[in-house]
XYZ file of C-alpha atoms in Angstrom:
779
model
C 27.853 -80.498 -3.996
C 29.132 -79.913 -7.566
C 31.569 -77.081 -7.978
C 30.449 -74.115 -10.001
C 32.143 -73.334 -13.323
C 35.175 -71.131 -13.454
C 34.327 -67.441 -13.613
C 30.818 -67.704 -12.206
C 30.100 -65.092 -9.561
C 28.774 -66.181 -6.201
C 27.497 -64.084 -3.393
C 29.240 -64.780 -0.088
C 27.317 -64.828 3.136
C 28.472 -61.776 5.072
C 26.484 -61.686 8.250
C 28.964 -60.354 10.809
C 31.533 -58.223 9.105
C 34.366 -57.216 11.445
C 35.055 -54.056 9.431
C 32.101 -52.186 8.007
C 34.102 -49.853 5.806
C 35.615 -52.604 3.658
C 34.129 -53.912 0.429
C 33.428 -57.656 0.439
C 33.406 -59.404 -2.911
C 33.046 -63.077 -3.755
C 34.423 -63.171 -7.255
C 36.381 -66.297 -7.767
C 38.273 -65.280 -10.893
C 41.089 -63.211 -9.512
C 44.206 -64.665 -10.971
C 45.637 -68.171 -10.514
C 45.341 -71.394 -12.448
C 42.199 -73.233 -13.320
C 42.960 -75.974 -10.814
C 43.305 -73.518 -7.971
C 40.158 -71.715 -9.047
C 38.163 -74.888 -9.123
C 39.433 -75.811 -5.675
C 38.335 -72.506 -4.257
C 34.972 -72.655 -6.030
C 34.288 -76.102 -4.636
C 35.169 -74.976 -1.134
C 33.093 -71.822 -1.438
C 30.100 -73.794 -2.683
C 30.259 -76.097 0.325
C 30.645 -73.190 2.713
C 27.787 -71.366 0.987
C 25.456 -74.351 1.376
C 26.295 -74.513 5.070
C 25.702 -70.804 5.376
C 22.329 -71.058 3.695
C 21.289 -73.754 6.145
C 22.367 -71.637 9.085
C 20.539 -68.624 7.601
C 17.365 -70.564 7.213
C 17.608 -71.833 10.811
C 18.176 -68.308 12.090
C 15.257 -66.946 10.100
C 13.005 -69.682 11.386
C 14.040 -68.795 14.937
C 13.175 -65.122 14.369
C 9.858 -65.602 12.591
C 8.398 -68.693 14.259
C 8.764 -68.921 18.011
C 6.589 -72.088 18.272
C 8.794 -74.354 16.115
C 9.859 -77.953 16.868
C 11.727 -78.797 19.995
C 14.525 -80.280 17.938
C 15.061 -77.088 16.038
C 14.907 -75.062 19.259
C 17.412 -77.375 20.894
C 19.577 -77.168 17.809
C 19.498 -73.360 17.905
C 20.296 -73.308 21.607
C 23.200 -75.716 21.146
C 24.413 -73.665 18.241
C 24.413 -70.582 20.436
C 26.179 -72.330 23.273
C 28.849 -73.993 21.119
C 29.391 -70.952 18.928
C 32.821 -70.287 20.365
C 33.972 -73.923 19.879
C 32.752 -74.029 16.310
C 34.336 -70.721 15.601
C 37.715 -71.874 16.930
C 37.583 -75.092 14.898
C 36.618 -73.171 11.796
C 39.482 -70.742 12.370
C 41.989 -73.655 12.527
C 40.707 -75.054 9.250
C 40.762 -71.723 7.526
C 44.269 -70.979 8.797
C 45.531 -74.253 7.352
C 43.810 -73.504 4.070
C 45.305 -70.033 3.984
C 48.745 -71.468 4.726
C 48.463 -73.976 1.898
C 47.375 -71.252 -0.463
C 50.293 -69.118 0.636
C 52.716 -72.006 0.064
C 51.353 -72.540 -3.380
C 51.816 -68.857 -4.083
C 55.422 -69.099 -2.924
C 55.981 -72.070 -5.255
C 54.783 -69.907 -8.139
C 51.610 -71.808 -8.889
C 49.303 -68.807 -8.590
C 51.680 -66.497 -10.259
C 50.244 -63.181 -8.893
C 49.891 -61.404 -5.577
C 46.355 -61.482 -4.094
C 44.604 -58.269 -2.964
C 42.319 -59.938 -0.453
C 42.397 -61.721 2.856
C 40.502 -64.884 3.753
C 38.544 -64.785 7.034
C 35.534 -66.594 8.440
C 32.126 -65.345 9.222
C 29.939 -66.082 12.256
C 28.876 -69.468 10.857
C 32.433 -70.607 10.299
C 32.338 -70.136 6.533
C 35.293 -68.497 4.919
C 34.928 -65.076 3.382
C 37.114 -63.015 1.088
C 37.640 -59.427 2.147
C 39.246 -57.344 -0.570
C 41.322 -54.300 0.167
C 39.707 -50.886 -0.216
C 39.844 -49.494 -3.745
C 41.716 -46.236 -4.075
C 39.357 -44.036 -6.064
C 40.899 -42.105 -8.927
C 39.574 -39.764 -11.555
C 38.958 -42.644 -13.951
C 36.765 -44.477 -11.431
C 33.029 -44.413 -11.941
C 32.326 -44.530 -8.191
C 34.488 -41.579 -7.186
C 31.532 -39.282 -6.584
C 28.914 -41.915 -5.805
C 27.260 -41.458 -2.404
C 27.813 -44.062 0.264
C 24.828 -46.384 0.313
C 24.043 -47.446 3.847
C 20.909 -49.487 3.186
C 21.086 -51.904 0.243
C 17.465 -53.008 0.015
C 16.912 -50.971 -3.151
C 13.450 -49.619 -3.930
C 11.675 -51.921 -1.471
C 9.438 -49.840 0.847
C 10.445 -49.788 4.484
C 6.899 -50.766 5.446
C 7.789 -54.347 4.506
C 10.111 -54.430 7.532
C 7.531 -53.221 10.069
C 7.230 -56.716 11.577
C 11.019 -57.216 11.843
C 13.493 -55.764 14.321
C 15.713 -54.611 11.445
C 15.062 -52.309 8.485
C 17.521 -53.725 5.888
C 21.070 -54.777 5.238
C 24.287 -52.870 4.635
C 26.821 -53.538 1.898
C 28.476 -56.293 3.977
C 25.168 -58.114 4.464
C 24.841 -57.119 8.099
C 21.416 -56.289 9.446
C 20.643 -52.650 10.126
C 18.751 -52.616 13.394
C 15.794 -50.332 13.838
C 16.793 -47.241 15.875
C 15.273 -47.154 19.344
C 12.707 -44.460 20.004
C 13.365 -42.512 23.183
C 10.816 -41.507 25.704
C 9.439 -37.971 26.154
C 12.385 -36.999 28.354
C 14.883 -38.097 25.694
C 12.975 -36.143 23.068
C 13.030 -33.077 25.324
C 16.793 -33.437 25.860
C 17.337 -33.817 22.115
C 15.338 -30.648 21.474
C 17.326 -28.728 24.088
C 20.798 -29.918 23.055
C 20.536 -29.455 19.317
C 23.604 -30.868 17.542
C 25.222 -29.154 14.622
C 23.509 -30.010 11.359
C 20.293 -31.130 13.110
C 17.216 -30.793 10.918
C 14.499 -32.553 12.925
C 13.871 -34.935 10.001
C 14.348 -38.691 9.757
C 16.345 -40.441 7.050
C 13.860 -42.827 5.350
C 16.656 -45.222 4.348
C 18.112 -45.765 7.827
C 15.427 -44.470 10.185
C 18.011 -42.299 11.967
C 17.930 -38.506 12.377
C 18.930 -36.729 9.180
C 21.955 -34.495 9.678
C 23.197 -32.091 7.034
C 26.661 -30.704 6.595
C 27.500 -27.022 6.746
C 27.798 -26.861 2.952
C 24.346 -28.419 2.470
C 22.847 -26.037 5.019
C 24.331 -23.050 3.189
C 22.911 -24.313 -0.121
C 19.434 -24.715 1.424
C 19.670 -21.249 2.944
C 20.551 -19.700 -0.419
C 17.716 -21.553 -2.149
C 15.263 -20.376 0.513
C 16.388 -16.762 -0.003
C 16.080 -17.081 -3.825
C 19.829 -16.809 -4.255
C 22.140 -18.689 -6.577
C 23.863 -21.506 -4.631
C 26.932 -21.552 -6.850
C 29.841 -19.510 -5.544
C 31.328 -16.879 -7.794
C 28.342 -16.733 -10.163
C 27.699 -13.230 -11.436
C 23.986 -12.747 -12.229
C 24.662 -9.358 -13.807
C 27.685 -9.737 -16.111
C 29.055 -6.832 -18.029
C 27.377 -6.159 -21.326
C 29.431 -7.190 -24.303
C 28.943 -4.537 -26.991
C 28.646 -6.749 -30.053
C 27.208 -3.851 -32.018
C 27.996 -0.196 -31.477
C 26.255 2.975 -32.578
C 29.420 4.242 -34.236
C 29.001 4.495 -37.987
C 32.094 3.513 -39.903
C 32.938 5.732 -42.869
C 35.309 3.444 -44.721
C 33.883 0.222 -46.240
C 35.029 -3.186 -45.097
C 36.448 -3.979 -48.538
C 37.353 -2.024 -51.652
C 35.570 -4.292 -54.157
C 33.598 -2.373 -56.802
C 29.809 -2.473 -56.773
C 28.466 -5.328 -58.933
C 26.562 -4.525 -62.111
C 23.417 -6.353 -60.967
C 22.779 -3.638 -58.407
C 22.225 -1.009 -61.140
C 20.547 -2.980 -63.952
C 16.996 -4.355 -63.387
C 16.747 -8.119 -63.341
C 15.184 -9.703 -66.401
C 14.036 -12.674 -64.384
C 12.085 -10.443 -62.011
C 10.599 -8.554 -64.979
C 9.285 -11.830 -66.454
C 7.697 -12.836 -63.163
C 6.074 -9.410 -62.757
C 4.638 -9.460 -66.262
C 3.270 -12.923 -65.635
C 1.410 -11.680 -62.588
C 0.155 -8.576 -64.467
C -1.139 -10.752 -67.301
C -3.007 -12.985 -64.834
C -4.625 -9.957 -63.200
C -5.773 -8.607 -66.565
C -7.273 -11.928 -67.563
C -9.101 -12.196 -64.261
C -7.271 -15.249 -62.993
C -5.984 -13.313 -59.979
C -8.586 -11.337 -58.099
C -7.833 -8.616 -55.523
C -8.274 -9.491 -51.877
C -11.611 -8.629 -50.364
C -11.985 -8.700 -46.614
C -14.660 -11.145 -45.487
C -17.942 -9.509 -44.646
C -19.350 -9.925 -41.198
C -22.363 -12.154 -41.351
C -24.984 -11.549 -38.731
C -26.390 -14.808 -37.540
C -30.145 -14.631 -37.704
C -32.236 -16.358 -35.137
C -34.035 -19.229 -36.782
C -36.878 -19.078 -34.296
C -37.788 -15.506 -35.250
C -39.830 -15.222 -38.421
C -39.875 -11.960 -40.365
C -42.507 -11.012 -42.963
C -42.353 -8.297 -45.629
C -45.864 -6.890 -45.536
C -45.210 -4.597 -48.535
C -43.572 -7.229 -50.785
C -46.590 -7.523 -53.117
C -48.218 -4.176 -52.443
C -50.866 -3.035 -54.908
C -52.396 0.444 -55.133
C -55.413 0.618 -52.871
C -57.867 3.393 -52.070
C -57.206 5.482 -49.011
C -58.647 3.662 -46.044
C -57.880 3.666 -42.279
C -57.118 -0.047 -42.475
C -54.591 0.441 -45.264
C -51.010 1.269 -44.170
C -48.941 2.284 -47.207
C -45.252 1.602 -47.349
C -43.220 4.471 -45.854
C -41.252 6.584 -48.280
C -37.500 6.618 -48.039
C -35.825 9.945 -47.322
C -35.006 11.893 -50.503
C -31.515 11.649 -51.910
C -31.068 15.456 -51.830
C -33.609 18.257 -51.325
C -37.097 18.877 -52.664
C -35.966 21.603 -55.035
C -34.249 19.138 -57.386
C -35.233 19.570 -61.046
C -35.198 15.788 -61.589
C -36.466 14.093 -58.397
C -37.190 10.367 -58.234
C -40.657 9.382 -59.462
C -41.802 8.172 -56.041
C -41.337 11.668 -54.638
C -43.495 13.430 -57.214
C -46.914 14.390 -55.902
C -49.879 12.293 -56.891
C -52.902 13.931 -58.509
C -54.750 13.814 -55.198
C -51.853 15.512 -53.381
C -51.567 18.126 -56.160
C -55.284 18.888 -55.996
C -55.243 19.146 -52.214
C -52.253 21.503 -52.356
C -53.899 23.790 -54.883
C -57.146 23.979 -52.951
C -55.447 24.757 -49.622
C -54.724 28.298 -48.484
C -51.221 29.709 -48.591
C -50.939 29.642 -44.825
C -51.997 25.996 -44.621
C -49.623 24.655 -47.259
C -46.646 22.633 -46.072
C -44.532 23.769 -49.026
C -44.563 26.862 -51.138
C -44.088 24.834 -54.351
C -44.627 21.351 -55.737
C -41.729 19.253 -57.054
C -41.663 18.909 -60.828
C -39.718 16.594 -63.059
C -37.557 18.009 -65.897
C -35.375 16.066 -68.282
C -32.642 18.717 -68.322
C -31.744 21.811 -66.374
C -32.316 24.066 -69.415
C -35.996 23.073 -69.431
C -36.622 24.440 -65.944
C -38.972 27.431 -66.159
C -38.660 30.608 -64.105
C -39.913 30.843 -60.546
C -43.539 31.864 -60.713
C -43.759 33.757 -57.418
C -40.334 35.418 -57.642
C -41.684 38.986 -58.035
C -44.309 38.480 -55.360
C -41.749 37.294 -52.802
C -39.397 40.180 -53.583
C -42.251 42.650 -53.079
C -43.171 41.101 -49.731
C -39.548 41.217 -48.667
C -39.307 44.927 -49.458
C -42.575 45.564 -47.683
C -41.224 43.879 -44.544
C -38.104 46.033 -44.591
C -40.149 49.169 -45.044
C -42.695 48.512 -42.330
C -40.351 46.809 -39.824
C -36.802 48.067 -40.426
C -33.910 46.430 -38.538
C -32.159 48.207 -35.667
C -28.365 48.094 -35.443
C -27.501 47.098 -31.922
C -24.039 47.508 -30.449
C -22.642 44.289 -29.049
C -21.272 44.635 -25.538
C -17.833 43.072 -25.125
C -17.393 42.315 -21.442
C -14.034 41.236 -20.092
C -14.420 38.523 -17.405
C -11.593 40.104 -15.429
C -13.609 43.314 -15.111
C -16.332 41.464 -13.206
C -13.912 40.507 -10.416
C -13.377 42.952 -7.571
C -10.265 45.065 -7.759
C -7.904 43.694 -5.137
C -4.699 45.447 -4.132
C -1.374 43.915 -5.084
C 0.300 41.744 -2.419
C 3.416 43.881 -2.729
C 1.411 46.870 -1.476
C 0.177 44.933 1.584
C 3.529 44.254 3.213
C 4.693 43.344 5.806
C 3.749 39.643 6.003
C 5.875 36.485 6.579
C 7.564 35.001 3.533
C 10.567 32.915 4.619
C 11.563 30.480 7.381
C 14.042 32.171 9.715
C 14.474 29.797 12.696
C 13.899 26.058 13.126
C 13.212 24.539 16.572
C 14.409 20.921 16.845
C 14.204 18.650 19.886
C 10.761 17.076 20.148
C 10.305 13.363 19.556
C 7.131 12.923 17.562
C 4.649 15.509 16.403
C 4.258 18.943 18.030
C 0.626 19.481 18.929
C 0.553 23.046 20.289
C 2.671 26.193 20.638
C 2.318 29.757 21.965
C 4.326 33.016 22.138
C 4.344 34.963 25.399
C 3.272 38.604 25.784
C 6.848 39.919 25.578
C 7.427 38.184 22.242
C 10.730 36.669 23.418
C 9.811 33.104 24.362
C 8.082 30.272 22.534
C 6.409 27.369 24.370
C 5.733 24.027 22.645
C 4.120 20.728 23.641
C 4.277 17.450 21.800
C 3.653 13.727 21.777
C 6.779 12.983 23.803
C 4.978 14.337 26.918
C 7.295 17.337 27.354
C 6.664 21.074 27.478
C 9.583 23.133 26.228
C 10.409 26.835 26.215
C 12.624 28.252 23.441
C 14.261 31.576 22.738
C 12.303 32.821 19.736
C 15.065 34.747 17.975
C 17.780 32.053 18.196
C 15.940 28.719 18.537
C 17.826 27.836 21.744
C 15.994 25.664 24.278
C 15.751 27.340 27.704
C 13.439 25.109 29.709
C 11.974 21.599 29.463
C 9.780 19.511 31.746
C 8.347 16.038 31.129
C 4.742 16.005 32.344
C 4.053 12.418 31.263
C 5.964 9.536 29.768
C 3.004 8.084 27.857
C 0.458 10.823 27.157
C 1.073 13.856 24.918
C 0.906 17.530 25.841
C -2.195 18.637 23.961
C -2.217 22.406 24.590
C 0.124 25.154 25.875
C -0.863 28.808 26.450
C 0.847 31.812 28.128
C -1.072 33.968 30.550
C -1.762 37.451 29.084
C 0.110 40.348 30.605
C 3.697 41.187 31.420
C 3.384 41.327 35.221
C 3.860 37.554 35.510
C 5.226 34.667 33.459
C 2.742 31.776 33.805
C 2.400 28.903 31.349
C -0.640 26.583 31.290
C -0.218 23.072 29.870
C -2.789 20.317 29.311
C -1.653 16.714 29.670
C -3.591 13.548 30.489
C -6.599 14.476 32.649
C -4.939 17.473 34.249
C -3.957 21.070 33.617
C -0.572 22.216 34.952
C 0.391 25.815 35.760
C 4.121 26.516 35.444
C 6.442 29.413 36.116
C 9.405 28.848 33.760
C 12.694 30.535 34.686
C 12.642 32.883 31.705
C 12.179 36.250 33.422
C 13.703 38.332 36.170
C 13.531 37.191 39.837
C 10.936 39.859 40.590
C 8.656 38.636 37.792
C 9.145 35.042 38.845
C 8.265 35.859 42.463
C 5.180 37.725 41.248
C 4.135 34.670 39.197
C 4.446 32.332 42.186
C 2.502 34.803 44.336
C -0.367 34.971 41.837
C -0.520 31.180 41.661
C -0.463 30.689 45.456
C -3.095 33.363 46.228
C -6.122 31.138 45.828
C -5.052 28.186 47.987
C -6.914 29.439 51.079
C -9.885 30.939 49.216
C -11.886 27.930 48.064
C -12.441 26.187 51.475
C -13.334 29.455 53.232
C -15.986 30.453 50.690
C -17.480 27.010 50.188
C -21.228 27.115 50.883
C -23.812 24.443 51.398
C -25.598 25.191 48.144
C -22.468 24.802 46.109
C -23.514 21.398 44.958
C -26.877 22.695 43.887
C -25.405 25.262 41.530
C -23.931 24.614 38.117
C -20.409 24.963 39.523
C -18.443 21.776 39.962
C -15.545 22.283 42.349
C -12.367 20.307 41.712
C -9.549 20.515 44.206
C -6.477 22.327 42.958
C -3.345 20.782 44.433
C 0.412 20.731 44.337
C 1.981 18.321 41.885
C 4.467 15.637 42.820
C 7.900 16.611 44.053
C 9.544 15.791 40.737
C 7.384 18.328 38.930
C 7.721 20.922 41.677
C 11.477 20.808 41.183
C 10.795 21.663 37.521
C 8.838 24.884 38.363
C 5.396 23.219 38.132
C 3.321 25.045 40.778
C -0.291 23.813 40.480
C -2.066 20.730 39.129
C -5.775 20.978 38.243
C -7.522 17.588 37.907
C -10.204 17.145 35.221
C -12.631 14.399 34.365
C -11.474 14.006 30.742
C -8.447 14.794 28.630
C -8.497 18.487 27.569
C -7.571 19.271 23.975
C -7.822 23.079 23.891
C -7.075 25.936 26.306
C -7.835 29.657 26.062
C -7.165 32.597 28.443
C -9.356 35.587 29.199
C -7.833 38.950 28.268
C -7.388 39.916 31.976
C -5.522 36.730 32.841
C -7.720 35.632 35.767
C -9.868 33.131 33.846
C -9.118 30.409 31.361
C -11.234 27.656 29.817
C -10.477 24.077 28.759
C -12.327 21.955 26.195
C -12.401 18.152 26.234
C -14.126 16.985 23.007
C -15.300 13.602 24.268
C -18.609 11.969 23.441
C -18.994 10.738 27.015
C -18.919 14.278 28.460
C -20.683 16.291 25.763
C -24.159 15.372 26.972
C -23.347 16.035 30.627
C -21.854 19.478 29.996
C -18.560 18.790 31.782
C -16.603 18.915 28.522
C -16.141 22.697 28.918
C -14.713 24.033 32.169
C -13.942 27.627 33.219
C -11.175 28.038 35.797
C -10.657 31.040 38.111
C -6.984 31.563 38.919
C -7.440 33.891 41.916
C -9.943 31.572 43.646
C -8.676 28.156 42.511
C -12.137 27.238 41.311
C -13.203 25.061 38.375
C -16.745 25.438 37.032
C -18.811 23.707 34.351
C -21.159 26.467 33.142
C -23.253 24.245 30.892
C -25.628 21.663 32.218
C -26.106 20.127 28.804
C -24.527 20.707 25.368
C -26.097 20.171 21.993
C -23.388 18.545 19.956
C -19.780 17.525 20.420
C -17.717 20.547 21.595
C -14.635 21.395 19.547
C -13.323 24.749 20.810
C -14.188 27.679 23.087
C -12.913 31.261 23.476
C -13.675 34.540 25.247
C -14.803 37.732 23.498
C -11.925 40.249 23.292
C -13.895 43.152 24.830
C -17.332 41.977 26.040
C -18.463 39.383 28.592
C -19.342 36.960 25.817
C -18.325 33.353 25.458
C -18.046 31.410 22.148
C -18.573 27.635 22.080
C -18.004 25.727 18.829
C -19.637 22.332 18.361
C -19.309 20.026 15.383
C -21.587 22.043 13.072
C -22.376 25.390 14.756
C -20.972 28.112 17.010
C -23.019 29.465 19.933
C -22.511 32.892 21.494
C -23.455 33.235 25.173
C -23.727 36.257 27.477
C -21.957 35.338 30.735
C -23.561 38.121 32.785
C -27.132 37.411 31.739
C -26.431 33.683 31.311
C -28.349 33.580 28.054
C -27.833 32.526 24.462
C -27.346 35.485 22.093
C -27.115 33.853 18.666
C -26.232 30.650 16.826
C -23.725 30.989 13.999
C -24.147 28.507 11.131
C -20.903 28.147 9.143
C -22.326 25.322 7.040
C -19.262 23.099 7.553
C -19.487 19.359 8.154
C -16.950 19.367 10.997
C -15.491 22.487 12.617
C -11.832 22.170 13.617
C -11.354 25.597 15.255
C -12.118 29.313 15.155
C -10.663 32.667 16.195
C -12.278 36.037 17.018
C -11.037 39.276 15.472
C -9.359 41.470 18.141
C -10.991 44.681 16.796
C -14.556 44.744 18.115
C -15.047 40.982 18.015
C -17.690 41.207 15.286
C -15.728 39.119 12.798
C -14.454 35.604 13.208
C -12.851 32.970 11.013
C -13.735 29.278 11.134
C -11.671 26.338 9.898
C -13.184 22.972 9.040
C -11.981 19.477 8.268
C -13.701 19.656 4.863
C -10.946 22.028 3.563
C -12.918 25.289 3.887
C -12.003 28.572 5.579
C -15.069 30.632 6.460
C -15.211 34.363 7.304
C -18.200 35.476 9.386
C -19.402 39.044 9.819
C -21.752 38.924 12.809
C -23.288 42.305 11.911
C -24.422 41.036 8.526
C -25.676 37.513 9.112
C -25.092 34.251 10.901
C -24.099 32.738 7.564
C -20.548 32.992 6.152
C -19.569 36.210 4.410
C -16.710 34.593 2.453
C -15.727 30.989 1.824
C -12.098 30.341 0.912
C -11.010 27.020 -0.612
C -7.243 27.122 -0.976
C -6.216 24.018 0.990
C -6.139 20.497 -0.414
C -6.697 18.768 2.940
C -8.286 19.403 6.321
C -7.626 22.728 8.063
C -6.205 22.318 11.574
C -5.835 25.869 12.924
C -6.847 29.460 12.090
C -5.526 32.597 13.874
C -5.849 36.392 13.667
C -2.915 38.699 14.303
C -3.475 40.232 17.769
C -0.989 43.104 17.348
C -3.059 45.343 15.093
C -1.854 44.105 11.693
C -4.609 43.069 9.233
C -3.312 39.513 8.874
C -4.683 36.039 9.522
C -3.376 32.553 8.725
C -4.576 28.975 8.357
C -2.655 25.685 8.615
C -3.638 22.417 7.004
C -2.724 18.741 6.726
C -1.337 19.369 3.232
C 1.791 20.782 4.922
C 1.194 24.431 3.939
C 0.356 27.673 5.751
C -1.833 30.222 3.932
C -1.285 33.907 4.791
C -4.174 36.318 4.113
C -4.776 40.048 4.367
C -8.024 40.807 6.172
C -8.897 44.467 6.577
C -11.769 45.344 8.916
C -12.982 48.923 9.361
C -15.451 50.415 11.820
C -17.719 51.740 9.051
C -20.769 49.503 8.743
C -21.182 50.509 5.088
C -17.885 48.946 4.097
C -17.278 45.210 4.082
C -14.080 43.430 4.975
C -11.356 43.111 2.342
C -9.774 39.649 2.066
C -6.686 39.091 -0.120
C -4.583 35.888 -0.280
C -0.911 36.822 0.146
C 1.480 33.909 0.532
C 1.717 30.112 0.755
C 4.413 28.943 3.202
C 5.843 25.472 2.581
C 8.437 23.656 4.660
C 6.775 21.057 6.852
C 6.675 17.395 5.839
C 3.417 15.470 5.863
C 3.796 12.609 8.356
C 1.131 9.890 8.705
C -1.381 12.069 6.868
C -0.846 15.060 9.201
C 0.805 18.339 8.231
C 0.838 21.585 10.239
C -0.939 21.074 13.557
C -1.144 24.723 14.757
C -0.127 28.251 13.790
C 0.379 31.272 16.085
C 1.172 34.969 15.443
C 3.720 37.147 17.167
C 2.215 39.810 19.439
C 3.863 42.785 17.701
C 5.755 41.764 14.561
C 4.465 40.277 11.309
C 5.916 36.898 12.314
C 4.213 33.554 12.788
C 5.277 30.190 14.182
C 3.995 26.784 13.092
C 3.979 23.349 14.734
C 4.400 20.397 12.387
C 3.604 16.723 12.664
C 7.219 16.069 11.605
C 8.422 17.196 15.070
C 9.750 20.583 13.897
C 8.572 24.083 14.813
C 9.386 26.946 12.433
C 9.481 30.734 12.709
C 8.367 32.560 9.559
C 9.398 36.197 9.092
């Protein structure tokens, strides 16, 4: 084989590289004489031809399994005698390397080589150069390490081969083995550091990222700047300031051209003026909007060639344009002058039938206009009208709108009423749904969404007693029993009503409370009759609560069929009612229950209700019972068991009501449509007054039970409205209602504001329960 010329690059066969991190080059021009270079080129060419033959034989073995027997035998012998051939090749290469080294020692090569000569798997020699120390002047200092050297060839070309390419040393890169399901499960459990779950398309191995690359990807995912130390908000550099400098930058005098007009500009201006005067430059006219006419629509001017024709029903003359001024002009247009026929018809008509009192006439000048012919006649008729029908001077009544309003007293004259927040009660988690002040006026009871009933000292805000009735359901209503002989608190939670005796009073009062509660335990079974089921009464067994609640002063538990939302006591303290506004119980009548404390009995007085019940209350002095549904309030007589009247407030949805303690003939109604209604039952079943001072739904309305003419309303707008409501026994005098004060302090939470308001029994104080979990005392 002919040796290649000096300096020609050849690619060495590098099939089995002993060291993968070294760079293998086959450049033959690395120092030395031309004779030595030619010797090496000749040897490399021979070795390269042998290598090509061995490569072809290996490729044929891999691709064609059904080849000749000779080639198969040759491949098998080559595999068996690989060690012998390798040893013989190593001896030859060692001798060649020794000769080269001797020639270097003799000074023939002249330079020190930076490579070592080894042999590959086929016995061909190969030059392995030392690793290049990268410096700043190297182009490959920052180049990534290329593992697969197939270039832009798609990996799909290697689907039929066991390898996927070649590395930089010419060694095959085997296809990574794919594990079974168990191996995949183990890989997913033991996740290595830098694992991404992706596959490198160049090598087919799992793609692992360094910590720096992971941090960069994390910053890019969070829309952050990956570069460290970059300030996205640098300080503003004030290139220009608002400070006006007084002194000039230089002291040069002003040039003369700034004070004397320019002759060049004067010539140009005069040239433009001359062109305008000659008409060569026309002023700008804005383009007129052209309305595109539809070509399909044809328009005809029926009066274009109109000729005078006799009056005929079939002749339609052209309409006259409106006059430029008025008919009394001394020089009207000719088309508005009357024709001889019109003048004759006007003269023959009576004065009452004429459209005009004169006919238009044309005059060349104003001085030729003659005097008004009927001037004296009109003046005489005018005087006759004044004489026969003289005018009457009428006095104009000036009415002040403020005088039409009723005279209300000043709020300063109606004191006392609450104005400021004195005490704040903190401790509930979630909104407070209900609160009540006992008969002594010393203790405040609250119930909230956290399932607890708490008792506070009203004057200081200190918590005295707390019991958790439920861990999931809220306490919907709390009410104290009227009277000072016992201290009994009724609480509604879940589908039960609990009767408590909090330790807030003396031992004698506490013993009296327990005695009153325990009196009825032996009454209900002894008086149970056979026809009890036939009556309207529905007996529910009163029982003791669980031991945890008994340790917390809970004496009795009353089971109910639904969740009660409202509770009200009778004035004597032996009866109380509960209301469960549920659609499933409204039709059956079990939504309203009346409980007898002395007998431990629970009754459902109504067999059927018309509407969804919202609230119920007892009359303050008569055996009457009020039941409020969604749109009306019904008044029943408990003794006669009859319906007395139906009150129609006119509201879309009633939220609650309260009866006036004096006589019970007046009541106030609150509605979710932001209206407060005052009813006088002696006047009508319709509202006497409608007050619209709240911006959102009204949650609670209450009268003052201590004799003060006050009532209040609470709403979801977070405010409490205080009113003065005076009621007298005289039927000839109506109630006086005056708005007094707006109390603000509660925060609106989730669209809910003040859930309930309650008055003190003696003082002009009120307490409010907010959806923000805070109760406040207003004084």
